[in-house]
Tab-separated table of C-alpha atoms in Angstrom:
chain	number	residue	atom	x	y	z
S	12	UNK	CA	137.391	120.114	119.307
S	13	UNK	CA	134.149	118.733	117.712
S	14	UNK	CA	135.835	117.142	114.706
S	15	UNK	CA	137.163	114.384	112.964
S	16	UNK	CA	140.521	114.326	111.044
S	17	UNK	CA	140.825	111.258	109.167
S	18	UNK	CA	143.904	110.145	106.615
S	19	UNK	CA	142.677	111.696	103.751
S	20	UNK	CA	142.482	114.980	105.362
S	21	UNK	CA	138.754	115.402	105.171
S	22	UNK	CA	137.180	116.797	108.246
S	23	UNK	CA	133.890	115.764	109.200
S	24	UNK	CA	131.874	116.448	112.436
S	25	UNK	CA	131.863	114.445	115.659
S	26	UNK	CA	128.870	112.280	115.880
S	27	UNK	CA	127.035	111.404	119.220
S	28	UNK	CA	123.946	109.038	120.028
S	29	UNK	CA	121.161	110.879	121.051
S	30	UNK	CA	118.886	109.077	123.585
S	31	UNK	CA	121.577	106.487	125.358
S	32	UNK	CA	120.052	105.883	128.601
S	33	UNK	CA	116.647	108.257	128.074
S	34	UNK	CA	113.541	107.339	130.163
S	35	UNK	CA	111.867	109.204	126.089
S	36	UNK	CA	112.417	106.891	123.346
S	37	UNK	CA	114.083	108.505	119.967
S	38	UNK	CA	110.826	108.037	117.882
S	39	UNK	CA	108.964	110.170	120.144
S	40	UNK	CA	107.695	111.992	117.490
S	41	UNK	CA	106.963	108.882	115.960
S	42	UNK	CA	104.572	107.784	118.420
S	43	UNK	CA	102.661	111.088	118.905
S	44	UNK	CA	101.761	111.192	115.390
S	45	UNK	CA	100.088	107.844	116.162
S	46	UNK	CA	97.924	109.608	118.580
S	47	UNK	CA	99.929	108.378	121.823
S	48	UNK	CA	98.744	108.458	125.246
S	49	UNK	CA	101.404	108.426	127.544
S	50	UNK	CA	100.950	107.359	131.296
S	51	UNK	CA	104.486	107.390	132.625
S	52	UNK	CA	107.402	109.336	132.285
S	53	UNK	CA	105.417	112.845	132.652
S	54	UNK	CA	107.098	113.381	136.071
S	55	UNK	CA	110.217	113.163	137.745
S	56	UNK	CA	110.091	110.168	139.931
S	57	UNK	CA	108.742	107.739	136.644
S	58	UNK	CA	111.812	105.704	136.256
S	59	UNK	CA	109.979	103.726	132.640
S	60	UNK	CA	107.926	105.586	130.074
S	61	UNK	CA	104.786	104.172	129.068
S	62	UNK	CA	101.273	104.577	127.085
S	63	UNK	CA	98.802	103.343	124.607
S	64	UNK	CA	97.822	104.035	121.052
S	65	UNK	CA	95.535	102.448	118.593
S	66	UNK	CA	96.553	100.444	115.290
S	67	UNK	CA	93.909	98.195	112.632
S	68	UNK	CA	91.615	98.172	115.357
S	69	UNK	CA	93.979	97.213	118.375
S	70	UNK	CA	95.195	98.837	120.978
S	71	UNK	CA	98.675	98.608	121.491
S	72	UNK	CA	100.836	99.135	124.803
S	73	UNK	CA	103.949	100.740	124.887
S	74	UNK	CA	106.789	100.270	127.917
S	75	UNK	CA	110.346	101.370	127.652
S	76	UNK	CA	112.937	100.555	130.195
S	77	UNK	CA	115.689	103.046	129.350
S	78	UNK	CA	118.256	100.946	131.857
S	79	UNK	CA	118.141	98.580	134.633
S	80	UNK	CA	119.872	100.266	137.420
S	81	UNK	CA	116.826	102.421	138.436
S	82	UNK	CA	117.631	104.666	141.301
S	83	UNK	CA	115.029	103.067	143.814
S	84	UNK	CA	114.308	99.589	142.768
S	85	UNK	CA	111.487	99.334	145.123
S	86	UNK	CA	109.664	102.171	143.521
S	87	UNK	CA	110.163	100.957	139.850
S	88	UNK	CA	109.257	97.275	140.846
S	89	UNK	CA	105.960	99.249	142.096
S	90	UNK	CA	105.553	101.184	139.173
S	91	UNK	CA	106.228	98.291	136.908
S	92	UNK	CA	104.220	95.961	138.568
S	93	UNK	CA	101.070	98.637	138.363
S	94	UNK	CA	101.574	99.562	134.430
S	95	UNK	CA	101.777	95.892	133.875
S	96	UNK	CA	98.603	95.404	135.499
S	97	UNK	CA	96.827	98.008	133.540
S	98	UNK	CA	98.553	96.874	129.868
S	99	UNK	CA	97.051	93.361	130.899
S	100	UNK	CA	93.369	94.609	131.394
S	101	UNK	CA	93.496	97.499	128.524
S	102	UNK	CA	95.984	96.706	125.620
S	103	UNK	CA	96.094	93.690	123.064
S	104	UNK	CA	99.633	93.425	122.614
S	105	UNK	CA	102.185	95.047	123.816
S	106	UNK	CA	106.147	96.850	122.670
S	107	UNK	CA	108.564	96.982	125.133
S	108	UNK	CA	111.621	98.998	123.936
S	109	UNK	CA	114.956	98.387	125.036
S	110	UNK	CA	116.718	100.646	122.573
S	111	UNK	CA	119.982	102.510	123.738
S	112	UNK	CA	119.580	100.498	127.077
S	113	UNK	CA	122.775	100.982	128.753
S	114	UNK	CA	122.405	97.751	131.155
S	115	UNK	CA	122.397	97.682	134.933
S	116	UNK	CA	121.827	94.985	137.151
S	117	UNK	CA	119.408	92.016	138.622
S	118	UNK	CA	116.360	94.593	137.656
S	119	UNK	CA	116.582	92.967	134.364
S	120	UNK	CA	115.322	89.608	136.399
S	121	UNK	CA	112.285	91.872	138.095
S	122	UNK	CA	111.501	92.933	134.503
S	123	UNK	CA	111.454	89.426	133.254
S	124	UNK	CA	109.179	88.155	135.858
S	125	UNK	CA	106.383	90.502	134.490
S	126	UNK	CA	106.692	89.404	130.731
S	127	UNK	CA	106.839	86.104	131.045
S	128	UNK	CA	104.064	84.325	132.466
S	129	UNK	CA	105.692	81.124	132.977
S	130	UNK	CA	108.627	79.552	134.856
S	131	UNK	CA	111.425	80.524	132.142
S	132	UNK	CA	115.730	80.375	131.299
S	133	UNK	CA	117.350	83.530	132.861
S	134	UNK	CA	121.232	83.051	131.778
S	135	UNK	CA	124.708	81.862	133.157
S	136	UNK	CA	128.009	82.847	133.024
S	137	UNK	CA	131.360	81.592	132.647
S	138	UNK	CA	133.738	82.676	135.626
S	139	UNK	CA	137.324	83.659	134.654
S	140	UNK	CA	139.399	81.473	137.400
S	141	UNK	CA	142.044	83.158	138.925
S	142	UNK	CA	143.494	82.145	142.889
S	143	UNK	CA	142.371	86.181	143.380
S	144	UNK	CA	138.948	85.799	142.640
S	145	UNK	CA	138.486	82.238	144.657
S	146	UNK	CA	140.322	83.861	147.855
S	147	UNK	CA	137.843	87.310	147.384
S	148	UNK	CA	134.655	84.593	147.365
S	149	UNK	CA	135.846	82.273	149.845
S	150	UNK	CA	135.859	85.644	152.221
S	151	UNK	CA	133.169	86.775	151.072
S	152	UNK	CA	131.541	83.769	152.102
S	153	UNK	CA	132.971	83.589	155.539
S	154	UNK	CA	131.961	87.491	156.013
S	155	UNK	CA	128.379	86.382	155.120
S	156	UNK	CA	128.317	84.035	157.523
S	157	UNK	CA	129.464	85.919	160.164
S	158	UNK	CA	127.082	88.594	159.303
S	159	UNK	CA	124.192	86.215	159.199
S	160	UNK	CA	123.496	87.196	156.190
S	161	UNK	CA	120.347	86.024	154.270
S	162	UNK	CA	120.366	81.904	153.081
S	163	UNK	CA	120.519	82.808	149.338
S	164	UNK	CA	123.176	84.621	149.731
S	165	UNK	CA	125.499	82.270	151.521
S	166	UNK	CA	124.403	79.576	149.068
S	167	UNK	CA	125.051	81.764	146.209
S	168	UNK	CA	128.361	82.097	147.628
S	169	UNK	CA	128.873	78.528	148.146
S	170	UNK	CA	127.924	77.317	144.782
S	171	UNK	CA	130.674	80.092	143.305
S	172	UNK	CA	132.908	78.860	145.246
S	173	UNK	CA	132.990	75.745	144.426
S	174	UNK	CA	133.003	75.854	140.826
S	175	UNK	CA	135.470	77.816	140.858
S	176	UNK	CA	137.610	75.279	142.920
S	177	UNK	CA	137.365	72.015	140.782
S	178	UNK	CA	138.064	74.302	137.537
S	179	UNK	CA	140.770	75.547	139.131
S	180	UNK	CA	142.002	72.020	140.445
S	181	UNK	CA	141.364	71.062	137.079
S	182	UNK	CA	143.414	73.654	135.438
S	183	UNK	CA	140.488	75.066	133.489
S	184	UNK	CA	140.177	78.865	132.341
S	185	UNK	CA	136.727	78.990	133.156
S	186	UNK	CA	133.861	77.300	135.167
S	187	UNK	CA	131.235	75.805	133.406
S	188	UNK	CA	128.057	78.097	133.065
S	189	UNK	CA	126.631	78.863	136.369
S	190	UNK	CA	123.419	80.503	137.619
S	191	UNK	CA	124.092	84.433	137.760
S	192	UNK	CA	123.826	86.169	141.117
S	193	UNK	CA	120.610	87.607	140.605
S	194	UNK	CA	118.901	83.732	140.691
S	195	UNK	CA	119.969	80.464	142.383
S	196	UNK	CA	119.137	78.711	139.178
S	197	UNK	CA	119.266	79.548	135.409
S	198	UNK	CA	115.947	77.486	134.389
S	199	UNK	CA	112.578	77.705	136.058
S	200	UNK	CA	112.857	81.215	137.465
S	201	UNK	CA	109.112	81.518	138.261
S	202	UNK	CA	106.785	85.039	137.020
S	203	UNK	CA	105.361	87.794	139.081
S	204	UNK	CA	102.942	86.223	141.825
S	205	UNK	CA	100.551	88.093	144.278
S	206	UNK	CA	100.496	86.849	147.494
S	207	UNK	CA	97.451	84.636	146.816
S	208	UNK	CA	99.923	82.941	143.696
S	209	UNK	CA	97.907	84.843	140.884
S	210	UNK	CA	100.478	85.681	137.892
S	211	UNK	CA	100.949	89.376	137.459
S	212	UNK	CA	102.988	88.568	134.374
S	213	UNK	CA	101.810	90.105	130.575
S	214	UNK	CA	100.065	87.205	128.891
S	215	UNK	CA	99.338	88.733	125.534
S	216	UNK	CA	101.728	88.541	122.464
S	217	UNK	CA	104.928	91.347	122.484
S	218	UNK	CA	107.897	92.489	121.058
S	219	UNK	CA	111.156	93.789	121.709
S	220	UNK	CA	112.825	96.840	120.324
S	221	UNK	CA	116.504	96.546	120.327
S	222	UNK	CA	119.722	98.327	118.995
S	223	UNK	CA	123.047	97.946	118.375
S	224	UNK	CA	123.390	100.486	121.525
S	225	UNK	CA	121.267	98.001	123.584
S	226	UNK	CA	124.430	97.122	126.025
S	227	UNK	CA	125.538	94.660	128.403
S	228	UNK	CA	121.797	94.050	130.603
S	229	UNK	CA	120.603	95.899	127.376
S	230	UNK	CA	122.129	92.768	125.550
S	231	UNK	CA	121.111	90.284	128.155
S	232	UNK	CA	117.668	90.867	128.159
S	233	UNK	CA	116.767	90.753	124.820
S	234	UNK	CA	118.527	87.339	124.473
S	235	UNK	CA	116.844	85.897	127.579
S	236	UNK	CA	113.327	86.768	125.919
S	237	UNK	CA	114.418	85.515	122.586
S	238	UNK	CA	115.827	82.272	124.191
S	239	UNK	CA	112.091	82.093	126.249
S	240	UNK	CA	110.001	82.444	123.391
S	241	UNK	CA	108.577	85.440	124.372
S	242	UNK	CA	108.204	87.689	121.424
S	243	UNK	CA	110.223	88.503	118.295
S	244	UNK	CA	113.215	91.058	118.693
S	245	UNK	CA	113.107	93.367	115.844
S	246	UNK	CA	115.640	96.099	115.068
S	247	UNK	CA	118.858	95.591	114.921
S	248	UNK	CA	121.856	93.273	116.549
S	249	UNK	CA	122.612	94.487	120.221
S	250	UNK	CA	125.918	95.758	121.450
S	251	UNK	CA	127.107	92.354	122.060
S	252	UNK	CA	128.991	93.949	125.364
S	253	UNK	CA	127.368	91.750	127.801
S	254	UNK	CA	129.161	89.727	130.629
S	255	UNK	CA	130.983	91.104	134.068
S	256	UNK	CA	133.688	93.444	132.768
S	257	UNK	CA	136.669	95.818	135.201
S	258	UNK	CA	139.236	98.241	134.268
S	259	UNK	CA	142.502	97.274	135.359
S	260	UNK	CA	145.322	100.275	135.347
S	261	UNK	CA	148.212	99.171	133.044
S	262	UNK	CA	151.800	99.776	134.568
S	263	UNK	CA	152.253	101.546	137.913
S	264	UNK	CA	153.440	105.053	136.331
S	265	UNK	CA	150.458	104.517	133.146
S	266	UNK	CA	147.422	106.639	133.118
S	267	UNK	CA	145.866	103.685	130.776
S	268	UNK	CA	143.266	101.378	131.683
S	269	UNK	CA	142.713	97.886	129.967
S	270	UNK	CA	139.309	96.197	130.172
S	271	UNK	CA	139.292	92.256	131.517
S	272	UNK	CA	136.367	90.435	131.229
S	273	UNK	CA	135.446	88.556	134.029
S	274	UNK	CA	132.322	86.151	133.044
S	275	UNK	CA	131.152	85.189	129.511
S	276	UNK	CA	127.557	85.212	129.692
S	277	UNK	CA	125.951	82.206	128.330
S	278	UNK	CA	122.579	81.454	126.162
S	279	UNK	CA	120.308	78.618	126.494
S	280	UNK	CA	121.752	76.605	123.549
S	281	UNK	CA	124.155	77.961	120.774
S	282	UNK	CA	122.336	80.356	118.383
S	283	UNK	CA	124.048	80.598	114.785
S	284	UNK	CA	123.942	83.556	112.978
S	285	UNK	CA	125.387	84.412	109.992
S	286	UNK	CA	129.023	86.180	109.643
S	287	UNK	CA	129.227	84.629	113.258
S	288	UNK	CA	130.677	81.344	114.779
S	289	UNK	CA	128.064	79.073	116.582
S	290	UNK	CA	128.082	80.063	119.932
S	291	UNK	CA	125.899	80.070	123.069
S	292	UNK	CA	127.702	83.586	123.829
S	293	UNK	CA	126.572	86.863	123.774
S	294	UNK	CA	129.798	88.711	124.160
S	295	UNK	CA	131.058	90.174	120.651
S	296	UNK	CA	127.882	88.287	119.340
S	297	UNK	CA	124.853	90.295	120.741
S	298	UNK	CA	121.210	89.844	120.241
S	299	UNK	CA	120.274	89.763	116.428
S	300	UNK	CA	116.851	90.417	115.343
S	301	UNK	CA	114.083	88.182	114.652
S	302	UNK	CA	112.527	91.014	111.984
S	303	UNK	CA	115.320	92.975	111.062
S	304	UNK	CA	114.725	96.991	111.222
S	305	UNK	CA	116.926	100.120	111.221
S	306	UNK	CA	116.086	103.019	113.153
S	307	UNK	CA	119.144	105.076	111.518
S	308	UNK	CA	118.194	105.885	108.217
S	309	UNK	CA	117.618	109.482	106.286
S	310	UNK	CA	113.748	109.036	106.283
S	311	UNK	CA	113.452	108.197	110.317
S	312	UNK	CA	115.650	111.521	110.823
S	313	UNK	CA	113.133	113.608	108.617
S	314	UNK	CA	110.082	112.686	110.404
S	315	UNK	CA	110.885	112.039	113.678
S	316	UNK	CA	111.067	108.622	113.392
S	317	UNK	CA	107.128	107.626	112.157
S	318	UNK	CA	108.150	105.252	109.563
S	319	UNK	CA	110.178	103.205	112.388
S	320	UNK	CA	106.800	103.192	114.511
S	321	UNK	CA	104.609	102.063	111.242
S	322	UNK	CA	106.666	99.516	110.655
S	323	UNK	CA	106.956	97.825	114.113
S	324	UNK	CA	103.381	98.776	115.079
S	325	UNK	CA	102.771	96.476	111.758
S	326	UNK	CA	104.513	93.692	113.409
S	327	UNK	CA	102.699	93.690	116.977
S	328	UNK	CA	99.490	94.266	115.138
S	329	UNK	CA	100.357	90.894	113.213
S	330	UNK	CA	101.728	89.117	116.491
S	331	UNK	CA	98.376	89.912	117.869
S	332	UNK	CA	96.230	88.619	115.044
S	333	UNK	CA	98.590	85.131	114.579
S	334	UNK	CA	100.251	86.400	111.299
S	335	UNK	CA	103.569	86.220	110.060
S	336	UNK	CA	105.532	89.349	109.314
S	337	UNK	CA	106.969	89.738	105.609
């Protein structure tokens, strides 16, 4: 119907988030009145959206990734790995924008691998134990096998397997954290390599533009840069809905559906922020800003969000030049 009843009686209209999942950031506006150059997302096929624009004398690169569950991830591992080259060679710092990124899948690992230009932490997770989910990975494994099915993925199997087994032998809830299935290992996933070994990773100093609609692999990410050093996240605390998550159907004659996580995904040490416990989760937690900074406010709405691009292009300018932002 459009509106809102609440107790009181007042009616006020529905409100929805504009931009959830868009290859165009929000602050388009924003960045056009900065003189923007954009390079992708001017055609169909560009899964990111990309450009340049100058600030005190720099010139700053600009990559969103609006999700990461691209449709071919072949063609955006190209595309990436091309605009990263070009950043590299023509930028001096660089903002990549996660905003109202409604999460995906192992793409999130691809992305990594071309920001950070060292071996880095990706993250683990926490398997719920159940005698369902052992018996689905034990065949699993054996279908692998049978299948002759790539190394990593039998070992992946494997190493599921049996963590899950001694926490379940041990009567525990959960397995301890464990590599995710995107990597065989949570530390020392290596960058972006040519086949001669040359990094393709960005070297030069970043940021990260987050939300509190930056969700699940939207949540991930973030954290995984933070917890690597890579750049300060500035915005404001992600959705905090990371983790493996299915819908179960409540009651044989119900039309409900309950939500059941499956894996708490885990940090590389426990990160304390105020108004929340000390925890190395991200689930109900989220990603919270290095340099706090609100994209929903009166004054972002009125000019198309410019003051939200001032004020972060003010903290990759300082990244750049070694400053601290006040």
């Amino acid at each position: 119907c459009g509106e809102t009843v609440f107790d009181k009686g007042e009616v006020v209209p529905r409100r929805y988030v504009l931009g959830l999942g868009s290859r165009t950031p929000v602050f388009f506006a924003g960045l056009l009145a900065n003189n923007f150059v954009q390079r992708l997302g001017l055609t169909a096929t560009d899964f990111h959206f990309s450009g340049t624009y100058e600030a005190g004398g720099l010139r700053i690169g600009y990559l969103r990734i609006p999700n990461f569950a691209p449709p071919s991830e072949l063609n955006a591992i190209a595309e990436l790995q091309n605009e990263i080259a070009y950043l590299q060679q023509n930028t001096d710092g660089l903002v990549v924008d996660v905003m109202r990124n409604t999460g995906g899948g192992c793409y999130m690992l691809t992305a990594a691998s071309y920001l950070i230009p060292r071996p880095f932490f990706f993250f683990g997770e926490e398997v719920r134990v159940t005698i369902a989910r052992i018996n689905s990975i034990a065949a699993a494994l054996a279908a692998a096998i049978s299948q002759g099915a790539s190394p990593f993925i039998i070992e992946q199997y494997q190493r599921i397997l049996q963590e899950l087994q001694i926490a379940y032998s041990e009567g525990r809830p959960r397995t301890p954290p464990i590599a995710s299935p995107c990597s065989p290992t949570m530390h020392g996933n290596e960058p972006a390599r040519d086949p001669q070994g040359n990094i393709l990773a960005y070297t030069k100093p970043l940021i990260v533009l987050i939300d509190e609609f930056s969700i699940s692999a939207g949540d991930i990410f973030p954290a995984m840069l933070q917890d690597n050093q890579r750049g300060p996240l500035v915005g404001t605390r992600t959705n905090g809905a990371g983790g493996s998550v299915i819908g179960l159907i409540v009651g044989t004659y119900s039309e409900a559906i309950a939500g059941n996580t499956n894996t708490l995904v885990t940090r590389i040490a426990p990160v304390q922020v105020p108004g929340y416990p000390v925890a190395h989760y991200i689930e109900n937690i989220g990603a919270h800003a290095d340099i706090p900074l609100d994209y929903m406010t009166r004054s972002n709405l009125l000019l198309g969000g410019r003051p939200f691009v001032d004020a972060f292009t003010g903290v990759i300018v300082n990244e750049i030049r070694g400053t601290y932002y006040e």
